[in-house]
Coordinates of C-alpha atoms in Angstrom, one line a residue:
Chain A
M339 CA 66.2 -57.5 -52.1
N340 CA 65.4 -58.3 -48.6
Y341 CA 64.9 -54.9 -47.3
L342 CA 62.0 -54.3 -49.5
L343 CA 58.5 -55.5 -49.1
T344 CA 56.8 -57.7 -51.6
T345 CA 57.6 -56.2 -54.9
L346 CA 55.4 -56.9 -57.9
T347 CA 56.7 -56.8 -61.3
K348 CA 54.0 -58.2 -63.5
K349 CA 50.6 -56.9 -64.3
Q350 CA 49.0 -60.2 -63.5
E351 CA 50.6 -60.1 -60.1
V352 CA 49.2 -56.7 -59.5
D353 CA 45.8 -57.8 -60.7
S354 CA 45.7 -60.8 -58.4
M355 CA 46.8 -58.6 -55.6
I356 CA 44.0 -56.2 -56.2
R357 CA 41.4 -58.8 -56.7
D358 CA 42.4 -61.0 -53.7
T359 CA 42.5 -58.3 -51.1
I360 CA 39.0 -58.4 -49.8
D361 CA 37.7 -56.0 -47.1
K362 CA 41.2 -54.7 -46.6
V363 CA 42.9 -51.6 -47.8
L364 CA 45.5 -52.3 -50.5
V365 CA 48.4 -50.0 -50.5
L366 CA 50.3 -50.1 -53.8
C367 CA 53.5 -48.1 -53.9
F368 CA 55.0 -47.4 -57.3
G369 CA 58.6 -46.6 -57.4
R370 CA 62.1 -47.4 -58.3
A371 CA 64.4 -49.3 -55.9
S372 CA 67.2 -47.1 -56.6
D373 CA 65.3 -44.0 -55.5
S374 CA 66.2 -42.8 -52.1
I375 CA 62.9 -41.4 -51.3
F376 CA 61.3 -44.7 -52.3
L377 CA 63.7 -46.5 -50.0
Q378 CA 62.7 -44.1 -47.2
L379 CA 59.1 -44.9 -47.9
D380 CA 59.8 -48.5 -47.9
E381 CA 61.5 -48.3 -44.5
I382 CA 58.4 -46.7 -43.0
L383 CA 56.1 -49.1 -44.6
Y384 CA 58.1 -52.1 -43.5
K385 CA 57.9 -50.9 -39.9
S386 CA 54.2 -50.4 -40.0
V387 CA 53.0 -53.2 -42.2
R388 CA 52.4 -55.5 -39.2
E389 CA 50.5 -52.9 -37.3
V390 CA 48.0 -52.3 -40.1
S391 CA 48.0 -55.9 -41.1
K392 CA 44.5 -56.4 -39.8
F393 CA 43.0 -53.9 -42.2
A394 CA 45.6 -53.2 -44.8
T395 CA 48.0 -55.0 -47.1
V396 CA 51.1 -53.3 -48.5
A397 CA 52.8 -54.1 -51.8
L398 CA 55.4 -52.4 -53.9
V399 CA 55.4 -52.1 -57.6
D400 CA 58.6 -51.7 -59.6
I401 CA 57.9 -49.2 -62.3
D402 CA 60.8 -50.2 -64.4
S403 CA 59.2 -53.5 -65.4
D404 CA 57.5 -53.4 -68.8
D405 CA 54.5 -55.3 -67.8
V406 CA 53.4 -52.7 -65.4
Q407 CA 53.6 -49.8 -67.7
V408 CA 50.0 -50.1 -68.5
Y409 CA 49.2 -49.4 -64.9
I410 CA 51.6 -46.5 -64.8
K411 CA 49.8 -44.9 -67.6
Y412 CA 46.4 -45.9 -66.2
F413 CA 47.1 -44.4 -62.9
D414 CA 48.8 -41.4 -64.3
I415 CA 51.9 -41.9 -62.3
T416 CA 54.4 -39.2 -63.2
L417 CA 56.2 -38.7 -59.9
I418 CA 57.6 -41.3 -57.8
P419 CA 57.2 -42.7 -55.3
S420 CA 53.4 -42.7 -55.7
T421 CA 51.0 -44.7 -53.6
V422 CA 47.6 -45.8 -54.7
F423 CA 45.0 -47.1 -52.4
F424 CA 42.4 -49.7 -53.2
F425 CA 39.6 -51.2 -51.3
N426 CA 37.7 -54.2 -52.7
A427 CA 39.1 -53.5 -56.1
H428 CA 37.8 -50.0 -55.9
H429 CA 40.2 -47.1 -56.0
M430 CA 40.1 -44.8 -53.0
K431 CA 40.9 -41.2 -53.4
M432 CA 42.2 -38.9 -50.7
D433 CA 42.1 -35.2 -50.5
C434 CA 45.4 -34.0 -49.1
G435 CA 45.2 -30.5 -50.1
S436 CA 47.2 -31.2 -53.2
A437 CA 46.1 -31.2 -56.8
D438 CA 46.1 -34.9 -57.2
H439 CA 43.6 -36.8 -55.1
T440 CA 44.0 -40.1 -56.8
K441 CA 47.3 -41.0 -55.2
W442 CA 49.7 -40.1 -52.5
V443 CA 52.9 -38.7 -53.8
G444 CA 56.1 -38.9 -51.8
T445 CA 57.0 -40.5 -48.6
F446 CA 55.6 -40.3 -45.1
L447 CA 57.4 -38.3 -42.5
R448 CA 56.6 -40.7 -39.7
K449 CA 55.2 -44.2 -39.3
Q450 CA 52.2 -42.8 -37.4
D451 CA 51.4 -40.6 -40.4
F452 CA 51.2 -43.6 -42.6
V453 CA 49.0 -45.5 -40.1
D454 CA 46.7 -42.5 -39.8
V455 CA 46.3 -42.2 -43.6
V456 CA 45.5 -45.9 -44.0
E457 CA 43.1 -45.7 -41.1
A458 CA 41.3 -42.8 -42.6
I459 CA 41.0 -44.7 -45.9
Y460 CA 39.7 -47.7 -44.1
R461 CA 37.1 -45.8 -42.2
G462 CA 35.9 -44.0 -45.2
A463 CA 35.7 -47.2 -47.2
M464 CA 33.7 -49.0 -44.5
K465 CA 31.2 -46.2 -44.6
G466 CA 31.0 -46.4 -48.3
K467 CA 32.9 -43.3 -49.3
L468 CA 35.2 -43.3 -52.2
I469 CA 37.1 -40.2 -51.3
V470 CA 38.3 -39.2 -47.9
T471 CA 40.1 -36.3 -46.4
C472 CA 43.6 -36.5 -45.2
P473 CA 44.0 -36.5 -41.4
L474 CA 47.4 -35.1 -41.5
P475 CA 48.2 -31.4 -41.1
P476 CA 49.5 -29.7 -44.3
D477 CA 53.0 -29.4 -43.1
R478 CA 53.4 -33.2 -43.0
I479 CA 52.2 -33.7 -46.5
P480 CA 54.9 -33.6 -49.1
K481 CA 54.3 -31.0 -51.7
F482 CA 54.7 -31.5 -55.4
Q483 CA 54.0 -29.8 -58.6
L484 CA 51.6 -31.6 -60.8
L485 CA 52.2 -31.1 -64.5
Y486 CA 49.4 -31.3 -66.9
K487 CA 50.1 -33.6 -69.7
D488 CA 53.8 -32.9 -69.6
V489 CA 53.3 -29.2 -70.0
Chain B
M572 CA 3.6 -19.6 -2.7
P573 CA 3.4 -19.0 -6.4
I574 CA 1.6 -16.0 -7.7
Q575 CA -2.1 -16.4 -8.3
N576 CA -3.2 -15.7 -11.8
P577 CA -6.4 -13.6 -11.6
N578 CA -7.3 -14.4 -15.2
P579 CA -7.7 -18.1 -15.6
N580 CA -8.2 -17.9 -19.4
K581 CA -4.9 -16.3 -20.1
K582 CA -2.3 -18.8 -21.0
K583 CA 0.7 -17.6 -19.2
K584 CA 4.3 -18.5 -19.1
K585 CA 5.1 -20.9 -16.4
H586 CA 8.3 -19.3 -15.4
S587 CA 7.2 -17.4 -12.4
N588 CA 9.8 -15.7 -10.3
Q589 CA 8.5 -16.1 -6.8
D590 CA 8.8 -19.8 -6.7
D591 CA 10.6 -21.2 -3.8
D592 CA 12.7 -23.3 -6.1
E593 CA 14.3 -20.6 -8.1
D594 CA 15.7 -21.9 -11.4
D595 CA 19.2 -21.1 -12.3
T596 CA 18.9 -20.4 -15.9
V597 CA 22.4 -21.1 -17.0
Q598 CA 22.4 -21.8 -20.6
G599 CA 19.1 -23.7 -20.4
K600 CA 20.3 -26.1 -17.8
Q601 CA 18.2 -25.8 -14.7
Q602 CA 19.4 -27.1 -11.4
T603 CA 16.8 -26.7 -8.8
Q604 CA 16.2 -28.2 -5.5
F605 CA 14.1 -31.3 -5.2
E606 CA 10.4 -30.9 -5.0
F607 CA 7.6 -33.3 -4.8
C608 CA 5.1 -33.7 -7.6
K609 CA 1.8 -34.7 -6.1
V610 CA 0.6 -36.0 -9.4
C611 CA 3.4 -38.3 -10.3
R612 CA 4.2 -38.9 -6.7
L613 CA 7.8 -38.2 -7.5
N614 CA 10.6 -36.2 -6.2
H615 CA 12.3 -34.3 -9.0
N616 CA 14.7 -31.5 -9.5
Q617 CA 13.5 -30.5 -12.9
G618 CA 11.7 -27.5 -11.6
R619 CA 9.1 -26.1 -14.0
R620 CA 10.1 -28.3 -16.8
H621 CA 8.6 -31.3 -15.0
I622 CA 5.0 -30.5 -15.8
Y623 CA 5.7 -30.7 -19.5
F624 CA 7.1 -34.2 -19.5
P625 CA 4.9 -36.8 -21.1
N626 CA 5.0 -39.0 -18.0
H627 CA 3.7 -36.2 -15.9
K628 CA 1.1 -35.3 -18.4
K629 CA -0.2 -38.9 -18.4
A630 CA -0.2 -39.0 -14.6
L631 CA -2.0 -35.7 -14.5
S632 CA -4.7 -36.8 -16.9
S633 CA -5.4 -40.0 -14.9
F634 CA -5.3 -38.1 -11.7
L635 CA -7.7 -35.5 -12.8
Y636 CA -9.9 -38.1 -14.4
R637 CA -10.2 -40.0 -11.2
F638 CA -11.2 -36.9 -9.3
Q639 CA -13.6 -35.9 -12.0
S640 CA -15.3 -39.2 -12.0
K641 CA -15.9 -39.0 -8.2
F642 CA -17.1 -35.5 -8.6
K643 CA -19.5 -36.4 -11.4
N644 CA -20.8 -39.6 -10.0
D645 CA -21.3 -38.5 -6.5
V646 CA -21.3 -34.9 -6.0
A647 CA -22.9 -33.8 -9.2
F648 CA -25.7 -36.2 -8.7
Y649 CA -26.5 -34.9 -5.3
L650 CA -26.1 -31.4 -6.6
K651 CA -29.1 -31.9 -8.9
K652 CA -31.1 -33.9 -6.4
P653 CA -30.3 -33.1 -2.9
M654 CA -31.1 -35.8 -0.5
P655 CA -31.0 -35.8 3.2
L656 CA -28.0 -37.6 4.7
R657 CA -28.4 -40.3 7.3
P658 CA -25.6 -40.4 9.9
E659 CA -24.8 -44.0 9.2
H660 CA -24.1 -43.3 5.6
A661 CA -22.0 -40.3 6.3
A662 CA -18.8 -42.3 6.3
L663 CA -19.4 -43.2 2.7
N664 CA -19.8 -39.7 1.5
R665 CA -16.4 -38.2 2.3
L666 CA -14.5 -36.7 -0.5
W667 CA -10.8 -35.8 -0.7
C668 CA -10.3 -32.6 -2.5
V669 CA -7.1 -33.1 -4.3
F670 CA -6.6 -29.5 -5.1
C671 CA -6.8 -28.3 -1.5
D672 CA -5.4 -31.5 0.1
F673 CA -8.4 -31.6 2.2
D674 CA -10.7 -34.3 3.4
I675 CA -14.3 -33.3 3.4
L676 CA -16.3 -35.2 6.0
E677 CA -19.9 -35.3 6.2
Y678 CA -20.6 -36.1 9.7
D679 CA -22.3 -32.8 10.5
S680 CA -24.2 -32.2 7.3
S681 CA -27.8 -32.8 6.8
F682 CA -27.6 -33.5 3.1
A683 CA -25.6 -36.0 1.1
C684 CA -22.4 -34.5 0.1
G685 CA -23.4 -31.3 1.6
N686 CA -20.1 -30.4 2.9
A687 CA -18.4 -31.4 -0.3
I688 CA -20.7 -29.2 -2.3
A689 CA -20.2 -26.3 0.0
H690 CA -16.5 -26.7 -0.3
L691 CA -16.4 -27.1 -4.0
A692 CA -18.4 -23.9 -4.4
S693 CA -16.3 -21.9 -2.0
A694 CA -13.7 -19.4 -2.8
E695 CA -11.0 -21.3 -1.0
H696 CA -11.5 -24.2 -3.2
L697 CA -11.3 -22.0 -6.2
K698 CA -8.0 -20.7 -4.9
G699 CA -6.6 -24.1 -4.3
L700 CA -7.8 -25.3 -7.7
K701 CA -6.1 -22.4 -9.5
S702 CA -2.8 -22.9 -7.7
F703 CA -2.9 -26.6 -8.4
L704 CA -3.5 -26.2 -12.1
W705 CA -0.8 -23.6 -12.3
K706 CA 1.7 -25.7 -10.5
Y707 CA 0.9 -29.0 -12.2
G708 CA -0.1 -27.6 -15.6
G709 CA -3.6 -28.9 -15.9
G710 CA -4.9 -26.4 -18.2
M711 CA -6.8 -23.4 -16.8
D712 CA -9.8 -24.0 -19.1
R713 CA -10.8 -27.1 -17.2
M714 CA -11.3 -25.3 -14.0
D715 CA -15.0 -25.3 -14.1
S716 CA -15.3 -29.0 -14.3
F717 CA -13.7 -29.2 -10.8
R718 CA -15.8 -26.7 -9.0
I719 CA -19.3 -25.8 -8.4
S720 CA -20.4 -22.4 -9.7
E721 CA -22.2 -20.1 -7.4
S722 CA -25.5 -20.3 -9.3
D723 CA -25.5 -24.1 -9.0
F724 CA -24.8 -23.8 -5.3
T725 CA -27.6 -21.5 -4.7
K726 CA -30.0 -23.7 -6.6
W727 CA -28.8 -26.6 -4.5
E728 CA -29.3 -24.7 -1.3
K729 CA -32.9 -23.8 -2.3
K730 CA -33.6 -27.4 -3.0
C731 CA -32.2 -28.4 0.3
K732 CA -34.4 -25.9 2.0
L733 CA -37.4 -27.2 0.3
L734 CA -36.5 -30.7 1.3
K735 CA -36.1 -29.7 4.8
S736 CA -39.4 -28.0 5.0
E737 CA -41.0 -31.1 3.4
A738 CA -39.3 -33.3 5.8
A739 CA -40.4 -31.3 8.7
G740 CA -43.9 -31.8 7.4
G741 CA -43.7 -35.5 6.6
G742 CA -41.2 -38.2 6.8
S743 CA -42.0 -39.7 3.5
H744 CA -38.7 -39.0 2.0
G745 CA -36.8 -41.0 4.5
S746 CA -37.4 -44.2 2.6
L747 CA -35.6 -42.8 -0.4
I748 CA -32.3 -43.4 1.0
G749 CA -33.0 -47.0 1.6
P750 CA -32.8 -48.2 -2.0
L751 CA -30.0 -45.8 -2.6
N752 CA -27.7 -47.5 -0.3
D753 CA -28.8 -50.9 -1.1
I754 CA -28.3 -50.6 -4.8
H755 CA -25.1 -52.5 -4.6
N756 CA -26.6 -55.4 -2.7
E757 CA -29.7 -55.5 -4.8
S758 CA -27.7 -55.6 -8.0
K759 CA -25.5 -58.3 -6.7
S760 CA -28.4 -60.4 -5.8
E761 CA -30.0 -59.8 -9.1
Y762 CA -26.9 -61.0 -10.8
V763 CA -26.7 -64.1 -8.8
N764 CA -30.3 -65.0 -9.5
S765 CA -30.1 -64.3 -13.1
F766 CA -27.1 -66.6 -13.4
D767 CA -29.1 -69.6 -12.5
K768 CA -32.0 -68.5 -14.7
N769 CA -29.8 -68.2 -17.7
K770 CA -28.4 -71.6 -17.1
L771 CA -31.8 -73.2 -17.0
D772 CA -33.0 -71.5 -20.1
C773 CA -30.1 -72.7 -22.0
L774 CA -30.4 -76.2 -20.7
T775 CA -33.9 -76.6 -21.6
S776 CA -33.7 -75.0 -25.0
D777 CA -32.8 -77.1 -27.9
V778 CA -29.5 -75.7 -28.8
K779 CA -28.4 -76.7 -32.2
C780 CA -25.7 -74.2 -32.7
S781 CA -23.2 -76.3 -30.9
N782 CA -20.2 -74.4 -32.0
S783 CA -21.5 -71.0 -30.9
V784 CA -19.8 -69.6 -27.9
V785 CA -21.9 -70.0 -24.9
P786 CA -20.9 -68.1 -21.8
L787 CA -19.5 -70.2 -19.0
Q788 CA -22.4 -71.1 -17.0
D789 CA -21.2 -73.9 -14.9
H790 CA -18.4 -75.1 -12.9
T791 CA -14.9 -74.4 -13.7
I792 CA -12.3 -77.1 -13.9
E793 CA -11.4 -76.8 -10.3
R794 CA -14.9 -77.2 -9.1
S795 CA -15.4 -80.1 -11.3
Q796 CA -12.3 -81.8 -10.1
I797 CA -13.6 -81.5 -6.6
S798 CA -16.8 -83.0 -7.7
H799 CA -15.0 -85.8 -9.4
S800 CA -13.5 -86.9 -6.2
K801 CA -16.9 -88.1 -5.2
I802 CA -17.2 -91.4 -6.9
C803 CA -20.5 -92.9 -7.9
T804 CA -21.3 -96.1 -9.6
V805 CA -22.1 -95.4 -13.1
G806 CA -22.5 -97.3 -16.3
P807 CA -20.9 -96.1 -19.4
Q808 CA -22.5 -92.8 -20.2
I809 CA -23.6 -92.0 -23.6
L810 CA -22.9 -89.0 -25.7
H811 CA -24.2 -88.2 -29.0
A812 CA -21.2 -88.1 -31.2
G813 CA -23.0 -86.6 -34.1
T814 CA -22.6 -83.2 -35.7
G815 CA -23.5 -81.5 -32.5
V816 CA -20.5 -82.6 -30.6
G817 CA -17.5 -80.4 -31.4
L818 CA -15.6 -82.8 -29.3
G819 CA -15.9 -85.5 -31.8
A820 CA -15.0 -83.2 -34.6
R821 CA -12.0 -81.9 -32.8
T822 CA -10.3 -85.1 -31.8
P823 CA -9.9 -87.2 -34.8
N824 CA -7.3 -89.7 -33.8
G825 CA -9.0 -90.9 -30.6
L826 CA -7.8 -90.5 -27.2
P827 CA -5.9 -93.2 -25.5
G828 CA -8.7 -95.0 -23.8
F829 CA -11.6 -92.7 -23.5
F830 CA -13.5 -92.8 -26.6
G831 CA -13.1 -96.4 -27.0
N832 CA -15.2 -96.9 -24.0
Q833 CA -17.9 -94.5 -25.0
H834 CA -20.7 -94.8 -27.4
Y835 CA -22.3 -91.6 -28.5
T836 CA -25.9 -92.2 -28.9
H837 CA -27.4 -89.9 -26.3
S838 CA -28.9 -86.9 -27.8
V839 CA -28.2 -84.1 -25.5
P840 CA -28.2 -80.3 -25.6
K841 CA -25.0 -79.3 -27.0
E842 CA -23.6 -76.8 -24.8
G843 CA -21.2 -79.4 -23.7
P844 CA -19.0 -78.8 -26.7
A845 CA -18.8 -75.2 -25.7
Y846 CA -16.7 -76.2 -22.8
S847 CA -14.7 -78.7 -24.7
C848 CA -14.0 -76.5 -27.5
P849 CA -10.9 -75.0 -25.9
N850 CA -9.8 -78.5 -25.4
D851 CA -7.6 -79.2 -28.3
G852 CA -5.5 -81.7 -26.5
K853 CA -5.7 -85.3 -26.7
Q854 CA -6.0 -85.7 -23.0
V855 CA -9.2 -86.3 -21.4
Y856 CA -10.3 -83.2 -19.5
P857 CA -12.6 -83.5 -16.6
Y858 CA -15.0 -80.9 -17.7
E859 CA -16.0 -82.9 -20.7
G860 CA -17.7 -85.0 -18.1
I861 CA -19.4 -82.0 -16.8
A862 CA -20.7 -81.0 -20.0
I863 CA -22.1 -84.3 -20.6
G864 CA -23.4 -84.3 -17.2
D865 CA -25.2 -81.0 -17.8
G866 CA -27.0 -82.4 -20.7
H867 CA -27.9 -85.4 -18.8
S868 CA -29.4 -83.5 -16.0
Q869 CA -31.8 -81.9 -18.2
G870 CA -34.4 -80.0 -16.4
T871 CA -33.0 -80.3 -13.0
S872 CA -31.9 -77.2 -11.4
S873 CA -30.7 -78.5 -8.1
E874 CA -27.0 -78.7 -7.7
E875 CA -26.9 -82.0 -6.0
S876 CA -28.5 -83.9 -8.7
R877 CA -26.3 -82.3 -11.2
L878 CA -23.3 -83.3 -9.2
Q879 CA -24.5 -86.8 -9.0
S880 CA -24.9 -87.1 -12.7
L881 CA -21.5 -85.5 -13.1
Q882 CA -20.1 -88.1 -10.8
N883 CA -21.7 -90.8 -12.7
L884 CA -19.9 -89.8 -15.8
T885 CA -16.6 -88.7 -14.4
Q886 CA -15.9 -92.0 -12.8
I887 CA -15.3 -93.5 -16.1
S888 CA -13.2 -90.6 -17.3
S889 CA -11.0 -90.7 -14.3
S890 CA -10.4 -94.4 -14.6
A891 CA -9.5 -93.9 -18.2
Q892 CA -7.1 -91.3 -17.2
E893 CA -5.4 -93.5 -14.8
N894 CA -4.9 -96.0 -17.5
G895 CA -3.4 -93.3 -19.7
G896 CA -0.6 -92.8 -17.3
G897 CA -0.6 -89.2 -16.3
N898 CA -1.8 -86.1 -17.9
V899 CA -0.9 -82.5 -18.4
H900 CA -1.5 -81.8 -14.8
S901 CA 1.0 -84.4 -13.7
G902 CA 3.5 -83.1 -16.2
A903 CA 3.6 -86.2 -18.4
P904 CA 4.5 -85.8 -22.0
P905 CA 1.7 -85.9 -24.5
P906 CA 1.0 -89.4 -25.9
W907 CA 2.1 -88.5 -29.4
F908 CA 5.5 -88.1 -28.0
S909 CA 7.0 -91.5 -27.7
A910 CA 9.9 -91.9 -25.5
A911 CA 12.3 -92.4 -28.3
E912 CA 11.2 -89.3 -30.0
K913 CA 11.7 -87.4 -26.9
I914 CA 15.3 -88.4 -26.6
Q915 CA 15.8 -87.4 -30.2
L916 CA 14.2 -84.1 -29.6
D917 CA 16.4 -83.4 -26.7
N918 CA 19.5 -84.2 -28.7
K919 CA 18.3 -82.0 -31.5
L920 CA 17.6 -79.2 -29.1
N921 CA 21.1 -79.4 -27.7
Q922 CA 22.6 -79.5 -31.1
G923 CA 20.4 -76.6 -32.1
L924 CA 21.7 -74.6 -29.2
G925 CA 25.2 -75.3 -30.1
D926 CA 24.6 -74.4 -33.6
L927 CA 22.9 -71.3 -32.6
V928 CA 25.9 -70.2 -30.5
S929 CA 28.3 -70.9 -33.3
S930 CA 26.2 -69.3 -35.9
L931 CA 25.7 -66.3 -33.7
G932 CA 29.4 -65.9 -33.6
E933 CA 29.6 -66.1 -37.3
Q934 CA 26.8 -63.7 -37.7
M935 CA 28.4 -61.3 -35.4
K936 CA 31.5 -61.3 -37.6
T937 CA 29.7 -60.9 -40.8
S938 CA 27.2 -58.5 -39.6
K939 CA 29.9 -56.1 -38.5
L940 CA 30.9 -55.5 -42.1
N941 CA 28.9 -52.6 -43.3
P942 CA 26.9 -53.6 -46.4
K943 CA 27.4 -50.0 -47.6
R944 CA 31.1 -50.2 -47.7
V945 CA 33.0 -49.6 -50.8
G946 CA 33.0 -52.6 -53.1
A947 CA 30.8 -54.6 -50.9
A948 CA 29.0 -56.4 -53.6
W949 CA 32.2 -57.2 -55.4
A950 CA 33.8 -58.4 -52.2
E951 CA 30.9 -60.8 -51.5
R952 CA 31.1 -62.2 -55.0
R953 CA 34.8 -62.6 -54.8
K954 CA 34.6 -64.4 -51.5
I955 CA 32.2 -66.9 -53.0
E956 CA 34.5 -67.4 -55.9
L957 CA 37.5 -67.9 -53.7
E958 CA 35.6 -70.5 -51.6
L959 CA 34.6 -72.3 -54.7
E960 CA 38.1 -72.3 -56.0
K961 CA 39.3 -73.6 -52.7
R962 CA 36.9 -76.5 -52.9
G963 CA 38.0 -77.0 -56.5
E964 CA 34.6 -76.6 -58.0
L965 CA 35.3 -73.6 -60.0
V966 CA 38.3 -73.5 -62.2
R967 CA 40.2 -70.3 -61.8
H968 CA 39.7 -68.3 -64.8
D969 CA 42.1 -65.6 -65.6
F970 CA 40.6 -62.2 -65.9
G971 CA 42.6 -61.5 -69.0
A972 CA 45.5 -59.3 -69.5
D973 CA 43.3 -56.3 -70.1
W974 CA 41.6 -56.2 -66.8
L975 CA 41.9 -52.9 -65.1
P976 CA 40.7 -51.9 -61.7
N977 CA 38.1 -49.3 -61.0
F978 CA 40.1 -46.1 -61.1
G979 CA 39.4 -42.5 -61.2
R980 CA 42.0 -40.8 -63.2
V981 CA 43.6 -37.5 -62.5
W982 CA 42.5 -35.4 -65.4
Q983 CA 39.3 -37.0 -65.9
S984 CA 35.9 -35.7 -65.3
G985 CA 33.1 -38.1 -65.3
S986 CA 32.5 -41.5 -63.8
R987 CA 35.1 -44.1 -63.3
K988 CA 33.8 -46.4 -66.0
D989 CA 34.5 -43.5 -68.4
S990 CA 38.0 -43.4 -67.1
R991 CA 38.6 -47.0 -68.0
K992 CA 37.0 -46.5 -71.4
E993 CA 39.1 -43.5 -72.0
F994 CA 42.2 -45.3 -71.1
L995 CA 41.4 -48.2 -73.3
G996 CA 40.7 -45.8 -76.0
E997 CA 44.0 -44.1 -75.5
N998 CA 45.7 -47.4 -75.4
K999 CA 44.3 -48.3 -78.7
T1000 CA 45.5 -45.1 -80.3
W1001 CA 48.9 -45.8 -78.8
R1002 CA 48.9 -49.2 -80.2
K1003 CA 47.9 -48.0 -83.6
V1004 CA 50.6 -45.4 -83.6
D1005 CA 53.1 -48.0 -82.6
S1006 CA 52.0 -50.4 -85.3
Q1007 CA 52.1 -47.7 -87.9
I1008 CA 55.6 -46.8 -86.9
E1009 CA 56.6 -50.4 -86.9
K1010 CA 55.4 -51.0 -90.4
P1011 CA 58.5 -51.1 -92.5
S1012 CA 58.5 -48.3 -94.9
Q1013 CA 59.9 -49.3 -98.1
L1014 CA 62.7 -47.0 -99.1
Q1015 CA 62.8 -46.2 -102.6
P1016 CA 65.6 -44.3 -104.3
Y1017 CA 64.7 -40.8 -105.4
I1018 CA 63.9 -40.6 -109.0
S1019 CA 63.7 -37.1 -110.3
K1020 CA 60.8 -36.0 -112.4
R1021 CA 63.0 -35.6 -115.4
M1022 CA 64.2 -39.1 -115.0
R1023 CA 60.7 -40.4 -114.6
T1024 CA 59.4 -38.6 -117.6
E1025 CA 62.3 -39.8 -119.6
N1026 CA 61.5 -43.3 -118.5
T1027 CA 58.0 -43.0 -119.5
A1028 CA 58.8 -41.3 -122.7
E1029 CA 61.1 -44.1 -123.6

């Protein structure tokens, strides 16, 4: 699929990706290629990957592959597309006003929003913070309902 | 003119309202016109804030200290002991009153610092003093140190009157002034005389403590060089190279040509080394010759004979120097620096500079990364690992299928390590459940109890 970014299907690939991205933000997007929102997200990512390339790397993870299920469980991914941020193999949290700070759920409305989010993560990481606040106004953040243990 | 404070002891706020440069107190920012601070000799527009600045405080303290020293040394002295003032010395006794900006001349006073004392005791001076201290923030409690109280003034006046009456009676007090004004000259002459005396004493005494610091009592290098220019015929001079000579102790490897020519057998007072002590270099310094010369001219105090003896010795040293091929003064490299080494050193220097530049560049890069950033330690380790892998030294070892990144889970409270443990624990239970499910359960046909009992009964 040419219109997608580097898609990872194996756990080992994901591991190496996490481990080898040093001093750069790693953006891992979990989703399904057939999902329209995921495609929308991919579109935005594709446009901005070059611009953030100096301080971020972007990769997609296909949730349908079996190998990656561990990660899906580990990261508590219940809604797709979900984006998880890493920095130097440490997971970065972001407070967007939603219930789940560990990941970004949904797509970005604009390319600039994505760049702002990644920049915020990078700045926080360089200062040594594991959690950062989202720079976007609440109307730009996609809302979702987080279910507790499938309740 | 600022308002005068009638009570000097009261510490008052400096924000007076009749100042010419009125402050615009707009949210603390004060924009005033420029005024000149006499203490700092500075034009500023800080208004009343200026006097609290540390620079101003320093300047003020030194300013007042200077005036105070003049006041104490001269005026206070004469206040206690009034002395008649000769017209020729009047020029020396003027005083600039810094508070009143007023030069006090003594041309028409009959007593030393008479006008000054009168001024300092006056009410005008008090007024000027107060305004100065208020304006420049000197501290109103110090006022009395800058003025003469009325009681002191009256005492002084009485003494003056007494003196006058005595003077009218006899002129015995006129001679007092003589030594006063010649103090400076006398002291100088004393110094000069004592200089020579000290020298002689040291020379004649048997100084065994060669390494003790002896004050410079003889010519400096310059003078000695001038003396060296006068050449005399001399035989090789002799120095005692025993324990006394710090020179010998300090120069182990021998100078190029100097020591070879010298035999140290002459026992001489050892203040020579005192001069050569600073000489660590391997070059022959002229004043070694002097030191030796001093010892040689034992007992002679006349300069000429000393010079001659100096010349005797220095001739040799200068010839040795010429052989040496230049010295520090001519800018030649030290003899331990062979030519080849010098070239090497230059190359190294150049390389070092290049290295410095490149390493600086690298340092700039690496130093930009905040050591406190997230996962810094991990990143450093990983970088080293990657480099080693690149070089092929370290075989890449897989982290194992069970490696999980540092992740803070959603419904987890506690540290991230706990989250991983939790997850692994959950995983295990999952696996157990799976394996239990996968175990094939042997299906057995249902045998009723009646049947079983019948079987067993049979």
